[in-house]
Every structure is written in structure tokens, then in C-alpha cells.
Amino acid sequence: MWSSIIRNQRFVNSYYAVSSTIRSRFTIAFCCGSQTKFVDWRLFVFSSSYEDEKSSSLATTFHMTIPSVYLSSASVCHSVHGLIGCTSSGSFIVCNPSTNKFTILPCAGARTFWGYDPVGDQFKALTMVSYPNQPQDFLVYEVLTLGGGESSWTRNRFTSPPHFTVTKSKCINGFVYYAAWTPTRTKNPVIVCFDVRFERLSFIKAPMAVVCWEGESILIEYKGKLASIARYPHADFRSFDLWILEDATTHDWSQQTFELPFSLGMGRNITSPGTNKAGEIIFAPKRLSNDALPYYIFYYNVDRKDMRRVRLLGIADDEEFRRRYKIEGQRYVSISPVHVETIASL
């Protein structure tokens, strides 16, 4: 009887609605490292809540580990409506930190993107089945769907005009966005827009600066809109351009330039997962340090033009933790700036 209550969709939706009003959280995920043996590979999932501007450190909560997972520089663990979709080496994983449950989806293709339809209350994984480096007149996509009161996955396929995807994705208000060239590499920079509900792809013309650095290009959500952090990746990170998609229909973009009060080091070593609830832009190192050193993130206030440093406590900054889980080698970190707790089942 209790199980039927907590699995009821109305109860799940009510729990999510209450969680979204209580506190704002974000997730942090990282793996053991490139030098760890395959049998010891695992993904660690933490979360933390945003505090006031006086906080110089944030406590984190260690939720779960997922075995046999390795994160590369192209991997992302993106929280969408409470469930985290994680692209790793060769598989796509969906996990719920609140229930400590995860599932591996049968996604076989070049890339997989994670999205949510707020109208139909459905989660969808969009996989590019075709490989864009192979000459062809169209690309094949596959969509796996979970939700709408169902506990099983359904599958659908469709085709799109050819394009060469170069960035990680961002899901905003029922649309999944990622940058690409079309029809082939270095030809016509665009933002690919996937309508999660109707399962349609469209192209939005993009400034060259948004796409030109390919894997080093950064897409974020800024005040409910798609935006891009454009900086020179092979130089000192002291300034950046903020490109905002003002109107997807007219392909209208705005651009602002900001100077940082101090350098964040080499540009390619720093990324931006997005903004916090106060609208501050978050900057974070892409990797953990080789030793058990503190892990810091940075909040840039676009109005005051100032930046503060905040330590995330417990993010592999303890020697015992590193020895226990054999953490060594390249350790990429993926931060999702908005996470709401849910009890949705997988």
C-alpha cells in the first residue's frame, strides 16, 4: 500500500513541486580517473545547496556511486527535472540521487542528449544513430521516452538534415539545444533545437563565436534563455563574451563583454555549467587536482562585475577517500547548476 502511494504520479508531482520551492540545489559528478583499472571505475554523485553571498564554502552530500563509469572531457551529467542523464564511455546512464537508483539505457550511437517535456511529463533521450563523419544526405536519430504515467521506455526514430555536432547539450523549457556545423564541419554555424514534446529538429543561425571553438564552446541557460560563454581557450581567462539567444524565431542574438576581476588560469581548463538562482555565472575547473586539494568554484556577478570563490567541501579533498576508491589520473568534473529532488522511479 505504501509503495502504491509513493509511486502514484500525483504524489511524485506534488513532491517535486514542494522540493522546487524549498531550496535550490546543484549536483557535482566525477569519476575515479584515467589511470584507475577498469574494475575500479565508478561515478560519484554529490549535491549541494546554494547559500548566501557571504559563504566561502559549501557542504556537499555524497549520494551514490555508479560502477563501471568513466567520464571524458566530452562527458556531461545533466540534471533535468530531478533525474540526471550522464553520457559516459559507451553508454548513457540515468540516475536519481534522491533514491540512489540508476539505469543504463540501450542508446547506441555517436551522441545522446537528455531532455524533458513539461507538458507531457516525459523524459526523453535523443541519440544520434548516424555518425556525422560518414558522407550522407541525412542523419538518423532515435528517441527513447519515459513518463506520462508509464514506467517503461518506448522507442521512435526520425531523420534530419546533415550536421556536425560540436558541443554538449542544454535542456531549457522543453527544448534541447546544442551547437553544430551544417551540412559538414566548418560550414554554417547553427544551434540545433530539438522540440522534446513533438520530437522535431530545427536549426537556429548562430554567431561564429558560439560554435568556432567546437568542443571548447560553452552553452548555458541564462535567465531562461539559451546563452553561450565565448572565450579564447588557449589564453589566460580574464574576459569573456556572453551571447544570448533573444529570439529563436528571428535568430536574434545579443552580445556583452565582461572583464573578470582576476584571472582563472588557462581558458581551456575552466568551464561554466550555468548560473545559480541569483543569476550569477558559475565558473569551475574541468578537472580535480592530482592531490587531495580543495575544489573551488567561482561566482561572477554581471551587475556588480565582481567575482567570489567558494570551496566545495568533500569533493575528493581527503586522502582517505582517494585511497579507498583508487582515484588517480585524469578526473573530469561535471556540474549541473539546477537540481530539484524527485522520487520519480526509473
PDB file of N, CA and C in Angstrom, residues 272-337:
ATOM      1  N   SER A 272      31.875  26.660 -17.710  1.00  0.00           N
ATOM      2  CA  SER A 272      30.747  27.262 -16.998  1.00  0.00           C
ATOM      3  C   SER A 272      29.542  26.340 -17.112  1.00  0.00           C
ATOM      4  N   PRO A 273      29.059  25.800 -15.978  1.00  0.00           N
ATOM      5  CA  PRO A 273      27.854  24.965 -16.027  1.00  0.00           C
ATOM      6  C   PRO A 273      26.569  25.764 -16.159  1.00  0.00           C
ATOM      7  N   GLY A 274      26.632  27.086 -15.882  1.00  0.00           N
ATOM      8  CA  GLY A 274      25.423  27.911 -15.976  1.00  0.00           C
ATOM      9  C   GLY A 274      25.403  28.973 -14.892  1.00  0.00           C
ATOM     10  N   THR A 275      24.220  29.229 -14.341  1.00  0.00           N
ATOM     11  CA  THR A 275      24.063  30.256 -13.320  1.00  0.00           C
ATOM     12  C   THR A 275      23.390  29.679 -12.082  1.00  0.00           C
ATOM     13  N   ASN A 276      23.569  30.370 -10.948  1.00  0.00           N
ATOM     14  CA  ASN A 276      22.840  29.987  -9.749  1.00  0.00           C
ATOM     15  C   ASN A 276      21.503  30.724  -9.720  1.00  0.00           C
ATOM     16  N   LYS A 277      20.746  30.535  -8.630  1.00  0.00           N
ATOM     17  CA  LYS A 277      19.405  31.119  -8.548  1.00  0.00           C
ATOM     18  C   LYS A 277      19.449  32.645  -8.545  1.00  0.00           C
ATOM     19  N   ALA A 278      20.562  33.213  -8.074  1.00  0.00           N
ATOM     20  CA  ALA A 278      20.704  34.669  -8.033  1.00  0.00           C
ATOM     21  C   ALA A 278      21.111  35.256  -9.376  1.00  0.00           C
ATOM     22  N   GLY A 279      21.363  34.407 -10.362  1.00  0.00           N
ATOM     23  CA  GLY A 279      21.748  34.887 -11.683  1.00  0.00           C
ATOM     24  C   GLY A 279      23.233  35.061 -11.872  1.00  0.00           C
ATOM     25  N   GLU A 280      24.042  34.664 -10.876  1.00  0.00           N
ATOM     26  CA  GLU A 280      25.497  34.756 -11.016  1.00  0.00           C
ATOM     27  C   GLU A 280      25.990  33.637 -11.933  1.00  0.00           C
ATOM     28  N   ILE A 281      26.932  33.949 -12.799  1.00  0.00           N
ATOM     29  CA  ILE A 281      27.503  32.950 -13.693  1.00  0.00           C
ATOM     30  C   ILE A 281      28.550  32.139 -12.933  1.00  0.00           C
ATOM     31  N   ILE A 282      28.433  30.818 -13.033  1.00  0.00           N
ATOM     32  CA  ILE A 282      29.337  29.909 -12.331  1.00  0.00           C
ATOM     33  C   ILE A 282      30.482  29.517 -13.253  1.00  0.00           C
ATOM     34  N   PHE A 283      31.700  29.598 -12.746  1.00  0.00           N
ATOM     35  CA  PHE A 283      32.872  29.066 -13.436  1.00  0.00           C
ATOM     36  C   PHE A 283      33.497  27.989 -12.557  1.00  0.00           C
ATOM     37  N   ALA A 284      33.970  26.923 -13.188  1.00  0.00           N
ATOM     38  CA  ALA A 284      34.511  25.802 -12.422  1.00  0.00           C
ATOM     39  C   ALA A 284      35.622  25.114 -13.194  1.00  0.00           C
ATOM     40  N   PRO A 285      36.640  24.593 -12.489  1.00  0.00           N
ATOM     41  CA  PRO A 285      37.678  23.798 -13.157  1.00  0.00           C
ATOM     42  C   PRO A 285      37.077  22.531 -13.759  1.00  0.00           C
ATOM     43  N   LYS A 286      37.586  22.125 -14.915  1.00  0.00           N
ATOM     44  CA  LYS A 286      37.086  20.922 -15.571  1.00  0.00           C
ATOM     45  C   LYS A 286      37.537  19.649 -14.875  1.00  0.00           C
ATOM     46  N   ARG A 287      38.664  19.720 -14.141  1.00  0.00           N
ATOM     47  CA  ARG A 287      39.232  18.515 -13.541  1.00  0.00           C
ATOM     48  C   ARG A 287      39.556  18.740 -12.070  1.00  0.00           C
ATOM     49  N   LEU A 288      39.610  17.636 -11.337  1.00  0.00           N
ATOM     50  CA  LEU A 288      40.106  17.678  -9.969  1.00  0.00           C
ATOM     51  C   LEU A 288      41.631  17.765  -9.999  1.00  0.00           C
ATOM     52  N   SER A 289      42.209  18.262  -8.939  1.00  0.00           N
ATOM     53  CA  SER A 289      43.669  18.330  -8.849  1.00  0.00           C
ATOM     54  C   SER A 289      44.250  16.931  -8.658  1.00  0.00           C
ATOM     55  N   ASN A 290      45.542  16.787  -8.926  1.00  0.00           N
ATOM     56  CA  ASN A 290      46.189  15.487  -8.777  1.00  0.00           C
ATOM     57  C   ASN A 290      46.280  15.054  -7.320  1.00  0.00           C
ATOM     58  N   ASP A 291      46.376  16.012  -6.417  1.00  0.00           N
ATOM     59  CA  ASP A 291      46.468  15.723  -4.992  1.00  0.00           C
ATOM     60  C   ASP A 291      45.148  16.059  -4.296  1.00  0.00           C
ATOM     61  N   ALA A 292      45.049  15.697  -3.036  1.00  0.00           N
ATOM     62  CA  ALA A 292      43.832  15.947  -2.255  1.00  0.00           C
ATOM     63  C   ALA A 292      43.762  17.420  -1.844  1.00  0.00           C
ATOM     64  N   LEU A 293      43.503  18.272  -2.823  1.00  0.00           N
ATOM     65  CA  LEU A 293      43.435  19.711  -2.587  1.00  0.00           C
ATOM     66  C   LEU A 293      41.987  20.186  -2.671  1.00  0.00           C
ATOM     67  N   PRO A 294      41.681  21.346  -2.095  1.00  0.00           N
ATOM     68  CA  PRO A 294      40.313  21.868  -2.164  1.00  0.00           C
ATOM     69  C   PRO A 294      39.870  22.109  -3.599  1.00  0.00           C
ATOM     70  N   TYR A 295      38.577  21.903  -3.836  1.00  0.00           N
ATOM     71  CA  TYR A 295      37.978  22.179  -5.143  1.00  0.00           C
ATOM     72  C   TYR A 295      37.134  23.437  -5.006  1.00  0.00           C
ATOM     73  N   TYR A 296      37.454  24.455  -5.823  1.00  0.00           N
ATOM     74  CA  TYR A 296      36.767  25.746  -5.755  1.00  0.00           C
ATOM     75  C   TYR A 296      35.956  25.998  -7.018  1.00  0.00           C
ATOM     76  N   ILE A 297      34.802  26.654  -6.831  1.00  0.00           N
ATOM     77  CA  ILE A 297      34.054  27.203  -7.957  1.00  0.00           C
ATOM     78  C   ILE A 297      33.971  28.713  -7.773  1.00  0.00           C
ATOM     79  N   PHE A 298      33.614  29.427  -8.839  1.00  0.00           N
ATOM     80  CA  PHE A 298      33.629  30.892  -8.813  1.00  0.00           C
ATOM     81  C   PHE A 298      32.285  31.428  -9.295  1.00  0.00           C
ATOM     82  N   TYR A 299      31.797  32.460  -8.607  1.00  0.00           N
ATOM     83  CA  TYR A 299      30.535  33.098  -8.974  1.00  0.00           C
ATOM     84  C   TYR A 299      30.825  34.518  -9.464  1.00  0.00           C
ATOM     85  N   TYR A 300      30.419  34.783 -10.714  1.00  0.00           N
ATOM     86  CA  TYR A 300      30.627  36.120 -11.271  1.00  0.00           C
ATOM     87  C   TYR A 300      29.292  36.854 -11.333  1.00  0.00           C
ATOM     88  N   ASN A 301      29.226  38.034 -10.669  1.00  0.00           N
ATOM     89  CA  ASN A 301      28.031  38.859 -10.668  1.00  0.00           C
ATOM     90  C   ASN A 301      28.111  39.855 -11.822  1.00  0.00           C
ATOM     91  N   VAL A 302      27.225  39.706 -12.809  1.00  0.00           N
ATOM     92  CA  VAL A 302      27.308  40.528 -14.019  1.00  0.00           C
ATOM     93  C   VAL A 302      26.911  41.975 -13.763  1.00  0.00           C
ATOM     94  N   ASP A 303      26.172  42.238 -12.700  1.00  0.00           N
ATOM     95  CA  ASP A 303      25.758  43.611 -12.389  1.00  0.00           C
ATOM     96  C   ASP A 303      26.859  44.371 -11.651  1.00  0.00           C
ATOM     97  N   ARG A 304      27.437  43.742 -10.634  1.00  0.00           N
ATOM     98  CA  ARG A 304      28.493  44.405  -9.849  1.00  0.00           C
ATOM     99  C   ARG A 304      29.874  44.226 -10.465  1.00  0.00           C
ATOM    100  N   LYS A 305      29.970  43.291 -11.421  1.00  0.00           N
ATOM    101  CA  LYS A 305      31.255  42.991 -12.077  1.00  0.00           C
ATOM    102  C   LYS A 305      32.299  42.473 -11.089  1.00  0.00           C
ATOM    103  N   ASP A 306      31.839  41.747 -10.073  1.00  0.00           N
ATOM    104  CA  ASP A 306      32.784  41.167  -9.120  1.00  0.00           C
ATOM    105  C   ASP A 306      32.642  39.645  -9.113  1.00  0.00           C
ATOM    106  N   MET A 307      33.609  38.971  -8.504  1.00  0.00           N
ATOM    107  CA  MET A 307      33.641  37.513  -8.517  1.00  0.00           C
ATOM    108  C   MET A 307      34.103  37.006  -7.152  1.00  0.00           C
ATOM    109  N   ARG A 308      33.472  35.927  -6.671  1.00  0.00           N
ATOM    110  CA  ARG A 308      33.860  35.342  -5.395  1.00  0.00           C
ATOM    111  C   ARG A 308      34.189  33.863  -5.573  1.00  0.00           C
ATOM    112  N   ARG A 309      35.053  33.382  -4.697  1.00  0.00           N
ATOM    113  CA  ARG A 309      35.485  31.992  -4.746  1.00  0.00           C
ATOM    114  C   ARG A 309      34.849  31.218  -3.595  1.00  0.00           C
ATOM    115  N   VAL A 310      34.305  30.027  -3.903  1.00  0.00           N
ATOM    116  CA  VAL A 310      33.636  29.204  -2.896  1.00  0.00           C
ATOM    117  C   VAL A 310      34.185  27.781  -2.981  1.00  0.00           C
ATOM    118  N   ARG A 311      34.547  27.244  -1.825  1.00  0.00           N
ATOM    119  CA  ARG A 311      35.068  25.880  -1.772  1.00  0.00           C
ATOM    120  C   ARG A 311      33.919  24.886  -1.607  1.00  0.00           C
ATOM    121  N   LEU A 312      33.955  23.796  -2.394  1.00  0.00           N
ATOM    122  CA  LEU A 312      33.001  22.705  -2.232  1.00  0.00           C
ATOM    123  C   LEU A 312      33.644  21.639  -1.363  1.00  0.00           C
ATOM    124  N   LEU A 313      33.169  21.516  -0.144  1.00  0.00           N
ATOM    125  CA  LEU A 313      33.758  20.597   0.826  1.00  0.00           C
ATOM    126  C   LEU A 313      33.422  19.144   0.485  1.00  0.00           C
ATOM    127  N   GLY A 314      34.419  18.279   0.578  1.00  0.00           N
ATOM    128  CA  GLY A 314      34.193  16.849   0.401  1.00  0.00           C
ATOM    129  C   GLY A 314      34.344  16.334  -1.012  1.00  0.00           C
ATOM    130  N   ILE A 315      34.730  17.187  -1.946  1.00  0.00           N
ATOM    131  CA  ILE A 315      34.888  16.749  -3.342  1.00  0.00           C
ATOM    132  C   ILE A 315      36.308  16.209  -3.538  1.00  0.00           C
ATOM    133  N   ALA A 316      36.502  14.964  -3.123  1.00  0.00           N
ATOM    134  CA  ALA A 316      37.792  14.267  -3.264  1.00  0.00           C
ATOM    135  C   ALA A 316      38.948  15.068  -2.683  1.00  0.00           C
ATOM    136  N   ASP A 317      38.697  15.812  -1.579  1.00  0.00           N
ATOM    137  CA  ASP A 317      39.761  16.600  -0.956  1.00  0.00           C
ATOM    138  C   ASP A 317      40.329  15.915   0.274  1.00  0.00           C
ATOM    139  N   ASP A 318      40.072  14.610   0.393  1.00  0.00           N
ATOM    140  CA  ASP A 318      40.535  13.826   1.534  1.00  0.00           C
ATOM    141  C   ASP A 318      41.357  12.641   1.032  1.00  0.00           C
ATOM    142  N   GLU A 319      42.544  12.443   1.600  1.00  0.00           N
ATOM    143  CA  GLU A 319      43.437  11.369   1.157  1.00  0.00           C
ATOM    144  C   GLU A 319      42.817   9.990   1.363  1.00  0.00           C
ATOM    145  N   GLU A 320      42.110   9.807   2.475  1.00  0.00           N
ATOM    146  CA  GLU A 320      41.493   8.512   2.737  1.00  0.00           C
ATOM    147  C   GLU A 320      40.438   8.177   1.681  1.00  0.00           C
ATOM    148  N   PHE A 321      39.643   9.165   1.289  1.00  0.00           N
ATOM    149  CA  PHE A 321      38.626   8.968   0.256  1.00  0.00           C
ATOM    150  C   PHE A 321      39.283   8.559  -1.061  1.00  0.00           C
ATOM    151  N   ARG A 322      40.378   9.221  -1.408  1.00  0.00           N
ATOM    152  CA  ARG A 322      41.063   8.912  -2.667  1.00  0.00           C
ATOM    153  C   ARG A 322      41.684   7.527  -2.644  1.00  0.00           C
ATOM    154  N   ARG A 323      42.256   7.139  -1.516  1.00  0.00           N
ATOM    155  CA  ARG A 323      42.850   5.807  -1.426  1.00  0.00           C
ATOM    156  C   ARG A 323      41.781   4.727  -1.475  1.00  0.00           C
ATOM    157  N   ARG A 324      40.685   4.941  -0.784  1.00  0.00           N
ATOM    158  CA  ARG A 324      39.619   3.942  -0.717  1.00  0.00           C
ATOM    159  C   ARG A 324      39.051   3.634  -2.092  1.00  0.00           C
ATOM    160  N   TYR A 325      38.868   4.687  -2.914  1.00  0.00           N
ATOM    161  CA  TYR A 325      38.259   4.497  -4.228  1.00  0.00           C
ATOM    162  C   TYR A 325      39.273   4.530  -5.362  1.00  0.00           C
ATOM    163  N   LYS A 326      40.556   4.552  -5.015  1.00  0.00           N
ATOM    164  CA  LYS A 326      41.637   4.482  -6.003  1.00  0.00           C
ATOM    165  C   LYS A 326      41.499   5.568  -7.065  1.00  0.00           C
ATOM    166  N   ILE A 327      41.380   6.806  -6.611  1.00  0.00           N
ATOM    167  CA  ILE A 327      41.205   7.944  -7.507  1.00  0.00           C
ATOM    168  C   ILE A 327      42.568   8.445  -7.971  1.00  0.00           C
ATOM    169  N   GLU A 328      42.830   8.324  -9.259  1.00  0.00           N
ATOM    170  CA  GLU A 328      44.104   8.773  -9.816  1.00  0.00           C
ATOM    171  C   GLU A 328      43.964   8.996 -11.316  1.00  0.00           C
ATOM    172  N   GLY A 329      44.866   9.788 -11.892  1.00  0.00           N
ATOM    173  CA  GLY A 329      44.802  10.090 -13.317  1.00  0.00           C
ATOM    174  C   GLY A 329      43.867  11.260 -13.598  1.00  0.00           C
ATOM    175  N   GLN A 330      43.440  11.396 -14.868  1.00  0.00           N
ATOM    176  CA  GLN A 330      42.547  12.484 -15.279  1.00  0.00           C
ATOM    177  C   GLN A 330      41.166  12.278 -14.654  1.00  0.00           C
ATOM    178  N   ARG A 331      40.681  13.275 -13.901  1.00  0.00           N
ATOM    179  CA  ARG A 331      39.399  13.165 -13.207  1.00  0.00           C
ATOM    180  C   ARG A 331      38.525  14.353 -13.608  1.00  0.00           C
ATOM    181  N   TYR A 332      37.694  14.155 -14.597  1.00  0.00           N
ATOM    182  CA  TYR A 332      36.841  15.236 -15.078  1.00  0.00           C
ATOM    183  C   TYR A 332      35.631  15.404 -14.162  1.00  0.00           C
ATOM    184  N   VAL A 333      35.209  16.663 -14.017  1.00  0.00           N
ATOM    185  CA  VAL A 333      34.089  17.012 -13.146  1.00  0.00           C
ATOM    186  C   VAL A 333      32.959  17.566 -14.007  1.00  0.00           C
ATOM    187  N   SER A 334      31.732  17.155 -13.694  1.00  0.00           N
ATOM    188  CA  SER A 334      30.557  17.679 -14.390  1.00  0.00           C
ATOM    189  C   SER A 334      29.580  18.239 -13.358  1.00  0.00           C
ATOM    190  N   ILE A 335      29.282  19.533 -13.469  1.00  0.00           N
ATOM    191  CA  ILE A 335      28.375  20.201 -12.535  1.00  0.00           C
ATOM    192  C   ILE A 335      27.091  20.573 -13.260  1.00  0.00           C
ATOM    193  N   SER A 336      25.964  20.248 -12.640  1.00  0.00           N
ATOM    194  CA  SER A 336      24.659  20.672 -13.158  1.00  0.00           C
ATOM    195  C   SER A 336      24.127  21.734 -12.203  1.00  0.00           C
ATOM    196  N   PRO A 337      23.916  22.966 -12.677  1.00  0.00           N
ATOM    197  CA  PRO A 337      23.670  24.094 -11.776  1.00  0.00           C
ATOM    198  C   PRO A 337      22.296  24.126 -11.122  1.00  0.00           C
TER     199      PRO A 337
END
